[in-house]
């Protein structure tokens, strides 16, 4: 790659065009060109991947296997060009060919194989694993349809299928020769042979798992890893001659199963649904992955007894937790190891990251579903469960603990407890969250095995989320910190702190932000036809829509501002543009109503002459990775306002911080650690803290009292009830906050309790904004102190404290 010039890059692209699309540069469409560029880069990565594989094998290194049902990769062309160091050469070559490089990059659809935080984290981690030269692979499903495309029609969310593969498969390499076979259902037959009990599964349904690999380039290294996405195929086409043999039903069962398994990503985020297809997806991907890892291990070492020394499997939440019984199955049934040896190997190989404390997100599979779909796995789960129960009883002698920690209980299989029993390490994703796991959610397991519990504070890929997407700021950082060292040593950003009194630098930051706002406004106009007021402060809340994240609190504050403006049209009012972006799970009715309310509010505010050039509300359609990449550099305020104790981490907050936005937030998730490095003076905190929330609940929280005592709050809620100019009323949301609904307690997420202090924080924030010098200073400190939130740091901690693998140390 080092040897590419603009000219040779142009030639390489036109060669690919001729060979693969039979066209000349002049005839090629932008889509052809995008794919041809991908092929050129892939060729380099493929060679490097082979070298990496050979070296790993030669040096007998321990490999990291990162299993996740979601990898929210976004686009890859710019990312790969960046990591291979050829962005400028590629841009130049495309220009020479008569194309606008940005148009070519824009052709690529997002690989949206994830919902939100957990999936994007997995994608950032692949980049750091590779950059730190750790032999690693990611594993997931090659969903035909990723996270749905969101359209807003008449103010409401409509979901459209995300058919990404036509263009997005430019990066996928099918590996049919590494196919695995996964079995469902059937019956078990047991027999003794050589003093060994054998269990055979018969009459099962087969699904073939075909790997489609995506190579992952690291930055500043030739080390190359891959993401393995499993596609489902039927073992054979339905053969009508099977009719006579009576095998027809079995064959059509297999075809039907293969057809649906890899069809679509489940769009629920932080909410467990218990659908049997989801369990099929989980086992399909787990079984194929374990078989593939085991096969390669045996090829290299000829035995499985050292499996745990050469492999570590990190599971991203409980979704891949069946890896525990599946590895046991293979070690016992296929390799003939005893239970104790197999358990020893398994529990030294698998580690679990928890990403949520919300009760409704915890997976509990119905026992009869597991039993009929996965009979052998069920048997193994029963044995694991019994042994774990005995261990708990011996330790606590307390029936309450036995019940609480049980793996199988009340007709359900509890996946989190399975992970507590079967994993060598359990970690939360922020300091506060890991503490909550120990104090609360997993308190009893912590009491029994405290050494297993760790914290690894999440990080983000700062090369993508700062350097690649914000060239203006990247340039300034390079000038001020003496080059590009920060790309591999993110703590170098601290050097920026020294410029807090440098007026030239502060002004320059203001100019960069303004230019980014202008370019985002162009993008928003092109994509959605909205005209943004770039003179206004850009105040942004983008994330999945969930009640605990409290987008409704943000909307309530906007209603409050709007009412003030209407009551007092001549008041001093600095122009304020509120931007929202959020997908609601299709089955989450309340979340969809909140989207509708934001759109009703936006409609009224944006039409009202009193708001002209002063107050604007915009709901950005179809929030996704590539939209976030445009938005982060342009944002000035980051809304991180979840109820304390609910957001495990939050990762958007760090992307905003790195791009110089200031946070209005509660002491929740990552905000706590951001506060530790920023102090009160560089962010706008408000609201009840975790212990205060608990205390409020204990003492009987009464939102109605707040409503009757605070006239401003009452006016806001009454407006929701009375409705907006479009005729839509939100009595349901009003009732939910004041009375509770369908069994939910009133104002479950305590919006009313935090309303006054939220308004106060927004007021402080606006006052500060009027002093642009002060604002830019704060913004500078935010960027300077964001280095600790780089994914490279998080991956180094996993490597040191959980995986025990070496990695490339970047000398500071
Ligand atoms: C079974 C349904 C389901 C689907 C997804 C349950 C739970 C999930 C995820 C664990 C939800 C998720 O993405 N959690 C987020 O993980 C991020 C990365 O650690 C954190 O930053 C977020 O705070 C957390 O909500």
CSV table of C-alpha atoms in Angstrom, one decimal, residues 83-452:
chain,number,residue,atom,x,y,z
A,83,UNK,CA,-6.2,2.9,8.2
A,84,UNK,CA,-4.2,2.0,5.1
A,85,UNK,CA,-2.9,5.6,4.9
A,86,UNK,CA,-4.3,6.2,1.4
A,87,UNK,CA,-7.1,8.7,1.9
A,88,UNK,CA,-5.5,11.5,-0.1
A,89,UNK,CA,-4.2,9.2,-2.8
A,90,UNK,CA,-7.7,7.7,-3.2
A,91,UNK,CA,-9.4,11.1,-3.3
A,92,UNK,CA,-6.9,12.3,-5.9
A,93,UNK,CA,-7.3,9.2,-8.1
A,94,UNK,CA,-11.1,9.6,-8.0
A,95,UNK,CA,-10.8,13.2,-9.0
A,96,UNK,CA,-8.5,12.3,-11.8
A,97,UNK,CA,-11.1,9.9,-13.0
A,98,UNK,CA,-13.7,12.7,-13.1
A,99,UNK,CA,-15.6,11.8,-9.9
A,100,UNK,CA,-16.3,13.8,-6.7
A,101,UNK,CA,-14.8,11.5,-4.0
A,102,UNK,CA,-17.5,12.5,-1.5
A,103,UNK,CA,-20.1,11.2,-3.9
A,104,UNK,CA,-18.3,7.9,-4.1
A,105,UNK,CA,-18.0,7.6,-0.3
A,106,UNK,CA,-21.7,8.5,0.0
A,107,UNK,CA,-22.7,5.6,-2.3
A,108,UNK,CA,-21.8,3.1,0.4
A,109,UNK,CA,-24.7,2.0,2.5
A,110,UNK,CA,-24.1,1.7,6.3
A,111,UNK,CA,-23.6,-1.9,7.4
A,112,UNK,CA,-26.3,-1.5,10.1
A,113,UNK,CA,-25.9,-4.8,11.8
A,114,UNK,CA,-26.7,-3.5,15.2
A,115,UNK,CA,-29.1,-1.4,17.3
A,116,UNK,CA,-27.1,1.1,19.2
A,117,UNK,CA,-24.4,1.3,21.9
A,118,UNK,CA,-23.6,-2.4,22.2
A,119,UNK,CA,-23.2,-2.9,18.5
A,120,UNK,CA,-21.2,0.2,17.8
A,121,UNK,CA,-18.9,-0.6,20.7
A,122,UNK,CA,-18.1,-4.0,19.1
A,123,UNK,CA,-17.2,-2.2,15.9
A,124,UNK,CA,-14.9,0.3,17.6
A,125,UNK,CA,-13.3,-2.6,19.4
A,126,UNK,CA,-12.4,-4.4,16.2
A,127,UNK,CA,-10.4,-1.4,15.1
A,128,UNK,CA,-8.5,-1.2,18.4
A,129,UNK,CA,-7.9,-4.9,18.6
A,130,UNK,CA,-6.3,-4.8,15.2
A,131,UNK,CA,-4.4,-1.6,15.7
A,132,UNK,CA,-2.9,-3.0,19.0
A,133,UNK,CA,-1.9,-6.1,16.9
A,134,UNK,CA,-3.9,-8.6,19.0
A,135,UNK,CA,-4.8,-11.7,17.0
A,136,UNK,CA,-8.5,-11.4,17.1
A,137,UNK,CA,-11.8,-12.1,15.2
A,138,UNK,CA,-15.3,-10.8,15.6
A,139,UNK,CA,-18.3,-13.2,15.0
A,140,UNK,CA,-21.9,-12.4,14.2
A,141,UNK,CA,-24.7,-13.1,11.8
A,142,UNK,CA,-24.7,-11.9,8.2
A,143,UNK,CA,-28.2,-10.4,8.5
A,144,UNK,CA,-29.8,-9.9,5.1
A,145,UNK,CA,-31.7,-6.9,6.6
A,146,UNK,CA,-29.9,-4.7,9.2
A,147,UNK,CA,-31.6,-2.2,11.6
A,148,UNK,CA,-34.7,-0.8,9.8
A,149,UNK,CA,-34.6,2.4,7.9
A,150,UNK,CA,-36.7,5.0,9.6
A,151,UNK,CA,-39.0,7.4,7.8
A,152,UNK,CA,-41.1,10.0,9.5
A,153,UNK,CA,-44.5,10.2,7.9
A,154,UNK,CA,-47.1,12.6,9.3
A,155,UNK,CA,-44.9,12.9,12.4
A,156,UNK,CA,-44.8,9.2,13.0
A,157,UNK,CA,-42.1,6.6,12.6
A,158,UNK,CA,-42.5,4.1,9.8
A,159,UNK,CA,-40.1,1.2,9.4
A,160,UNK,CA,-38.7,0.2,6.1
A,161,UNK,CA,-36.4,-2.8,5.4
A,162,UNK,CA,-32.7,-2.1,5.3
A,163,UNK,CA,-31.6,-4.0,2.2
A,164,UNK,CA,-27.9,-3.2,2.6
A,165,UNK,CA,-26.3,-6.1,0.9
A,166,UNK,CA,-26.6,-5.2,-2.8
A,167,UNK,CA,-24.0,-2.5,-2.3
A,168,UNK,CA,-22.7,-3.2,1.2
A,169,UNK,CA,-21.4,-6.7,0.4
A,170,UNK,CA,-18.4,-5.1,-1.4
A,171,UNK,CA,-16.4,-6.0,1.7
A,172,UNK,CA,-17.6,-9.5,2.3
A,173,UNK,CA,-15.6,-12.6,1.2
A,174,UNK,CA,-17.7,-15.8,1.3
A,175,UNK,CA,-15.7,-18.8,2.5
A,176,UNK,CA,-17.8,-21.8,1.6
A,177,UNK,CA,-14.9,-24.2,2.3
A,178,UNK,CA,-15.1,-23.2,6.0
A,179,UNK,CA,-18.8,-24.0,6.3
A,180,UNK,CA,-20.2,-25.5,9.5
A,181,UNK,CA,-23.4,-27.5,10.1
A,182,UNK,CA,-25.7,-26.6,13.0
A,183,UNK,CA,-28.4,-28.9,14.4
A,184,UNK,CA,-31.8,-28.1,15.9
A,185,UNK,CA,-34.4,-30.3,17.5
A,186,UNK,CA,-34.4,-34.1,17.1
A,187,UNK,CA,-34.3,-36.7,19.9
A,188,UNK,CA,-31.5,-38.0,22.1
A,189,UNK,CA,-30.3,-41.6,22.3
A,190,UNK,CA,-27.8,-42.7,25.0
A,191,UNK,CA,-25.6,-45.7,25.0
A,192,UNK,CA,-22.5,-47.0,26.9
A,193,UNK,CA,-19.3,-47.9,25.1
A,194,UNK,CA,-15.9,-48.4,26.8
A,195,UNK,CA,-17.2,-47.3,30.1
A,196,UNK,CA,-18.2,-44.0,28.5
A,197,UNK,CA,-21.8,-42.7,28.1
A,198,UNK,CA,-22.5,-41.5,24.6
A,199,UNK,CA,-25.3,-39.2,23.7
A,200,UNK,CA,-26.4,-39.0,20.1
A,201,UNK,CA,-28.8,-36.6,18.7
A,202,UNK,CA,-31.0,-38.1,15.9
A,203,UNK,CA,-33.6,-36.7,13.5
A,204,UNK,CA,-32.4,-33.2,13.9
A,205,UNK,CA,-32.9,-30.3,11.4
A,206,UNK,CA,-29.7,-29.1,9.8
A,207,UNK,CA,-28.8,-25.6,8.8
A,208,UNK,CA,-25.5,-24.8,7.1
A,209,UNK,CA,-23.5,-21.8,8.3
A,210,UNK,CA,-21.4,-20.2,5.6
A,211,UNK,CA,-18.9,-17.7,6.7
A,212,UNK,CA,-18.7,-14.3,5.0
A,213,UNK,CA,-15.6,-12.6,6.2
A,214,UNK,CA,-14.9,-8.9,6.4
A,215,UNK,CA,-11.2,-8.0,6.7
A,216,UNK,CA,-10.3,-5.4,9.4
A,217,UNK,CA,-7.3,-3.2,8.8
A,218,UNK,CA,-5.5,-1.6,11.7
A,219,UNK,CA,-4.0,1.8,11.9
A,220,UNK,CA,-0.2,2.1,11.6
A,221,UNK,CA,0.2,-1.6,11.3
A,222,UNK,CA,0.1,-4.4,8.7
A,223,UNK,CA,-1.7,-6.6,11.3
A,224,UNK,CA,-5.2,-7.5,9.8
A,225,UNK,CA,-8.0,-9.2,11.6
A,226,UNK,CA,-11.5,-10.3,10.4
A,227,UNK,CA,-15.1,-10.1,11.3
A,228,UNK,CA,-16.8,-13.4,10.5
A,229,UNK,CA,-20.5,-13.1,9.6
A,230,UNK,CA,-22.4,-16.4,9.3
A,231,UNK,CA,-24.9,-16.7,6.6
A,232,UNK,CA,-27.6,-19.5,6.8
A,233,UNK,CA,-28.1,-21.9,3.9
A,234,UNK,CA,-30.2,-25.0,3.5
A,235,UNK,CA,-28.2,-28.2,3.1
A,236,UNK,CA,-29.9,-29.1,-0.1
A,237,UNK,CA,-32.6,-27.8,-2.5
A,238,UNK,CA,-35.9,-29.5,-1.9
A,239,UNK,CA,-35.9,-32.6,-4.0
A,240,UNK,CA,-39.3,-33.7,-5.1
A,241,UNK,CA,-38.1,-37.3,-5.2
A,242,UNK,CA,-37.9,-37.2,-1.4
A,243,UNK,CA,-41.7,-37.3,-1.5
A,244,UNK,CA,-41.6,-41.0,-2.0
A,245,UNK,CA,-39.0,-41.6,0.7
A,246,UNK,CA,-41.1,-39.6,3.2
A,247,UNK,CA,-38.2,-37.2,3.8
A,248,UNK,CA,-39.9,-34.3,2.2
A,249,UNK,CA,-41.1,-32.7,5.4
A,250,UNK,CA,-37.6,-32.8,6.9
A,251,UNK,CA,-36.1,-31.2,3.9
A,252,UNK,CA,-38.7,-28.4,3.8
A,253,UNK,CA,-38.2,-27.9,7.5
A,254,UNK,CA,-34.5,-27.3,6.8
A,255,UNK,CA,-35.1,-25.0,3.9
A,256,UNK,CA,-37.6,-23.0,5.9
A,257,UNK,CA,-35.2,-22.7,8.8
A,258,UNK,CA,-32.3,-21.6,6.7
A,259,UNK,CA,-34.5,-19.1,4.9
A,260,UNK,CA,-35.4,-17.2,8.1
A,261,UNK,CA,-32.4,-17.5,10.5
A,262,UNK,CA,-30.2,-14.8,8.9
A,263,UNK,CA,-33.0,-12.8,7.5
A,264,UNK,CA,-33.3,-9.8,9.9
A,265,UNK,CA,-31.7,-8.2,13.0
A,266,UNK,CA,-34.0,-8.0,15.9
A,267,UNK,CA,-34.7,-4.3,16.4
A,268,UNK,CA,-35.2,-4.3,20.2
A,269,UNK,CA,-32.6,-2.5,22.2
A,270,UNK,CA,-32.6,-3.1,25.9
A,271,UNK,CA,-35.8,-5.1,25.8
A,272,UNK,CA,-36.1,-8.9,25.8
A,273,UNK,CA,-38.9,-10.4,23.7
A,274,UNK,CA,-38.4,-14.2,24.1
A,275,UNK,CA,-39.1,-15.0,20.4
A,276,UNK,CA,-38.1,-18.5,19.3
A,277,UNK,CA,-36.5,-17.2,16.1
A,278,UNK,CA,-34.1,-15.1,18.2
A,279,UNK,CA,-33.1,-18.2,20.1
A,280,UNK,CA,-32.5,-20.0,16.8
A,281,UNK,CA,-30.3,-17.1,15.7
A,282,UNK,CA,-28.3,-17.2,18.9
A,283,UNK,CA,-27.6,-20.9,18.8
A,284,UNK,CA,-26.9,-20.9,15.0
A,285,UNK,CA,-24.2,-18.3,15.4
A,286,UNK,CA,-22.8,-19.7,18.7
A,287,UNK,CA,-22.6,-23.2,17.4
A,288,UNK,CA,-21.0,-22.3,14.0
A,289,UNK,CA,-18.5,-20.0,15.8
A,290,UNK,CA,-17.4,-22.6,18.4
A,291,UNK,CA,-17.1,-25.3,15.8
A,292,UNK,CA,-15.0,-23.0,13.7
A,293,UNK,CA,-12.7,-22.0,16.6
A,294,UNK,CA,-12.3,-25.6,17.7
A,295,UNK,CA,-11.6,-26.8,14.2
A,296,UNK,CA,-8.8,-24.3,13.7
A,297,UNK,CA,-7.4,-25.1,17.2
A,298,UNK,CA,-7.2,-28.8,16.4
A,299,UNK,CA,-5.6,-28.1,13.1
A,300,UNK,CA,-2.9,-26.1,14.9
A,301,UNK,CA,-2.4,-28.1,18.1
A,302,UNK,CA,-4.0,-31.5,17.5
A,303,UNK,CA,-5.6,-31.5,21.0
A,304,UNK,CA,-8.3,-29.6,22.9
A,305,UNK,CA,-6.7,-29.9,26.3
A,306,UNK,CA,-4.8,-26.6,25.9
A,307,UNK,CA,-7.8,-24.8,24.3
A,308,UNK,CA,-8.1,-22.2,27.0
A,309,UNK,CA,-4.4,-21.4,26.8
A,310,UNK,CA,-4.7,-20.4,23.2
A,311,UNK,CA,-8.2,-19.0,23.0
A,312,UNK,CA,-10.3,-16.5,24.9
A,313,UNK,CA,-13.9,-15.9,24.0
A,314,UNK,CA,-15.4,-12.5,25.0
A,315,UNK,CA,-19.2,-12.4,24.9
A,316,UNK,CA,-21.0,-9.1,24.3
A,317,UNK,CA,-23.8,-9.2,26.8
A,318,UNK,CA,-25.6,-12.6,27.4
A,319,UNK,CA,-26.8,-12.9,23.8
A,320,UNK,CA,-24.0,-15.4,22.9
A,321,UNK,CA,-24.2,-17.1,26.3
A,322,UNK,CA,-25.0,-20.5,24.8
A,323,UNK,CA,-21.3,-20.6,24.0
A,324,UNK,CA,-20.9,-22.1,27.5
A,325,UNK,CA,-23.0,-25.3,27.0
A,326,UNK,CA,-22.0,-25.5,23.3
A,327,UNK,CA,-18.3,-25.6,24.1
A,328,UNK,CA,-19.1,-28.2,26.8
A,329,UNK,CA,-21.0,-30.3,24.3
A,330,UNK,CA,-18.1,-30.3,21.9
A,331,UNK,CA,-15.5,-31.1,24.5
A,332,UNK,CA,-17.5,-33.9,26.0
A,333,UNK,CA,-19.4,-35.4,23.1
A,334,UNK,CA,-17.0,-34.9,20.2
A,335,UNK,CA,-13.6,-34.8,22.0
A,336,UNK,CA,-14.5,-37.3,24.7
A,337,UNK,CA,-13.3,-35.3,27.7
A,338,UNK,CA,-14.8,-35.7,31.2
A,339,UNK,CA,-17.2,-33.2,32.6
A,340,UNK,CA,-14.7,-31.8,35.0
A,341,UNK,CA,-11.9,-31.3,32.4
A,342,UNK,CA,-14.4,-29.8,30.0
A,343,UNK,CA,-15.8,-27.4,32.7
A,344,UNK,CA,-12.3,-26.4,33.6
A,345,UNK,CA,-11.4,-25.5,30.0
A,346,UNK,CA,-14.7,-23.7,29.4
A,347,UNK,CA,-14.6,-21.6,32.5
A,348,UNK,CA,-11.1,-20.5,31.7
A,349,UNK,CA,-12.0,-19.5,28.1
A,350,UNK,CA,-15.1,-17.4,28.3
A,351,UNK,CA,-15.6,-13.9,29.7
A,352,UNK,CA,-18.8,-11.9,29.9
A,353,UNK,CA,-19.5,-8.2,29.5
A,354,UNK,CA,-22.8,-6.9,30.9
A,355,UNK,CA,-24.2,-3.8,29.2
A,356,UNK,CA,-27.4,-3.2,31.0
A,357,UNK,CA,-29.1,-3.3,34.4
A,358,UNK,CA,-32.6,-2.9,33.1
A,359,UNK,CA,-34.7,-5.8,34.3
A,360,UNK,CA,-36.7,-6.0,31.1
A,361,UNK,CA,-33.5,-6.4,29.1
A,362,UNK,CA,-32.3,-9.6,30.9
A,363,UNK,CA,-32.7,-12.7,28.8
A,364,UNK,CA,-34.8,-15.6,30.3
A,365,UNK,CA,-35.6,-18.3,27.8
A,366,UNK,CA,-38.7,-20.6,28.4
A,367,UNK,CA,-37.4,-24.0,29.5
A,368,UNK,CA,-39.7,-25.9,27.1
A,369,UNK,CA,-38.4,-23.9,24.1
A,370,UNK,CA,-34.8,-24.7,24.9
A,371,UNK,CA,-35.6,-28.3,25.6
A,372,UNK,CA,-37.4,-28.9,22.3
A,373,UNK,CA,-35.1,-26.8,20.1
A,374,UNK,CA,-31.8,-27.8,21.6
A,375,UNK,CA,-32.2,-31.1,23.5
A,376,UNK,CA,-28.6,-31.8,24.1
A,377,UNK,CA,-27.8,-28.3,25.1
A,378,UNK,CA,-30.7,-28.5,27.5
A,379,UNK,CA,-29.3,-31.6,29.2
A,380,UNK,CA,-26.0,-29.9,29.7
A,381,UNK,CA,-27.7,-26.7,31.0
A,382,UNK,CA,-29.5,-28.9,33.6
A,383,UNK,CA,-26.2,-30.3,34.8
A,384,UNK,CA,-24.5,-26.9,34.9
A,385,UNK,CA,-27.5,-25.6,36.8
A,386,UNK,CA,-27.5,-28.4,39.4
A,387,UNK,CA,-23.8,-28.1,40.1
A,388,UNK,CA,-24.0,-24.4,40.4
A,389,UNK,CA,-27.0,-24.7,42.7
A,390,UNK,CA,-25.1,-27.0,45.0
A,391,UNK,CA,-22.2,-24.6,45.1
A,392,UNK,CA,-24.5,-21.7,46.0
A,393,UNK,CA,-26.2,-23.8,48.7
A,394,UNK,CA,-22.9,-24.9,50.2
A,395,UNK,CA,-21.8,-21.3,50.3
A,396,UNK,CA,-24.9,-19.4,51.5
A,397,UNK,CA,-27.2,-22.0,53.0
A,398,UNK,CA,-30.0,-19.6,52.1
A,399,UNK,CA,-33.0,-20.6,50.0
A,400,UNK,CA,-33.5,-17.0,48.9
A,401,UNK,CA,-30.0,-16.9,47.4
A,402,UNK,CA,-30.5,-20.3,45.8
A,403,UNK,CA,-33.6,-19.0,44.0
A,404,UNK,CA,-32.0,-15.7,43.1
A,405,UNK,CA,-28.9,-17.2,41.6
A,406,UNK,CA,-30.5,-20.2,40.0
A,407,UNK,CA,-29.8,-20.8,36.3
A,408,UNK,CA,-33.0,-22.8,35.7
A,409,UNK,CA,-35.9,-21.7,37.8
A,410,UNK,CA,-39.7,-21.4,37.4
A,411,UNK,CA,-39.6,-22.8,33.9
A,412,UNK,CA,-37.0,-20.4,32.6
A,413,UNK,CA,-33.3,-20.4,31.8
A,414,UNK,CA,-31.7,-17.3,33.1
A,415,UNK,CA,-28.8,-16.3,30.8
A,416,UNK,CA,-27.1,-13.8,33.1
A,417,UNK,CA,-26.8,-16.4,35.9
A,418,UNK,CA,-25.4,-18.9,33.4
A,419,UNK,CA,-22.7,-16.4,32.6
A,420,UNK,CA,-22.0,-15.8,36.3
A,421,UNK,CA,-21.5,-19.6,36.7
A,422,UNK,CA,-19.6,-20.3,33.5
A,423,UNK,CA,-17.3,-17.3,32.9
A,424,UNK,CA,-13.9,-16.5,34.2
A,425,UNK,CA,-14.6,-12.8,34.3
A,426,UNK,CA,-17.6,-10.5,34.5
A,427,UNK,CA,-17.3,-6.8,33.7
A,428,UNK,CA,-19.4,-3.7,33.6
A,429,UNK,CA,-18.8,-0.9,31.2
A,430,UNK,CA,-18.3,2.1,33.4
A,431,UNK,CA,-17.2,2.7,37.0
A,432,UNK,CA,-20.7,3.4,38.2
A,433,UNK,CA,-22.2,0.5,36.3
A,434,UNK,CA,-19.6,-2.0,37.5
A,435,UNK,CA,-20.3,-0.9,41.1
A,436,UNK,CA,-24.0,-1.3,40.6
A,437,UNK,CA,-23.4,-4.9,39.4
A,438,UNK,CA,-21.5,-5.6,42.6
A,439,UNK,CA,-23.8,-3.8,44.9
A,440,UNK,CA,-27.1,-4.8,43.4
A,441,UNK,CA,-27.8,-6.8,40.2
A,442,UNK,CA,-25.1,-9.5,40.9
A,443,UNK,CA,-24.5,-8.8,44.5
A,444,UNK,CA,-24.8,-12.5,45.6
A,445,UNK,CA,-22.5,-13.8,42.9
A,446,UNK,CA,-20.0,-11.1,43.8
A,447,UNK,CA,-20.1,-12.2,47.5
A,448,UNK,CA,-19.2,-15.7,46.4
A,449,UNK,CA,-16.6,-15.1,43.8
A,450,UNK,CA,-15.4,-11.4,44.1
A,451,UNK,CA,-12.2,-11.9,42.1
A,452,UNK,CA,-14.2,-12.5,38.9
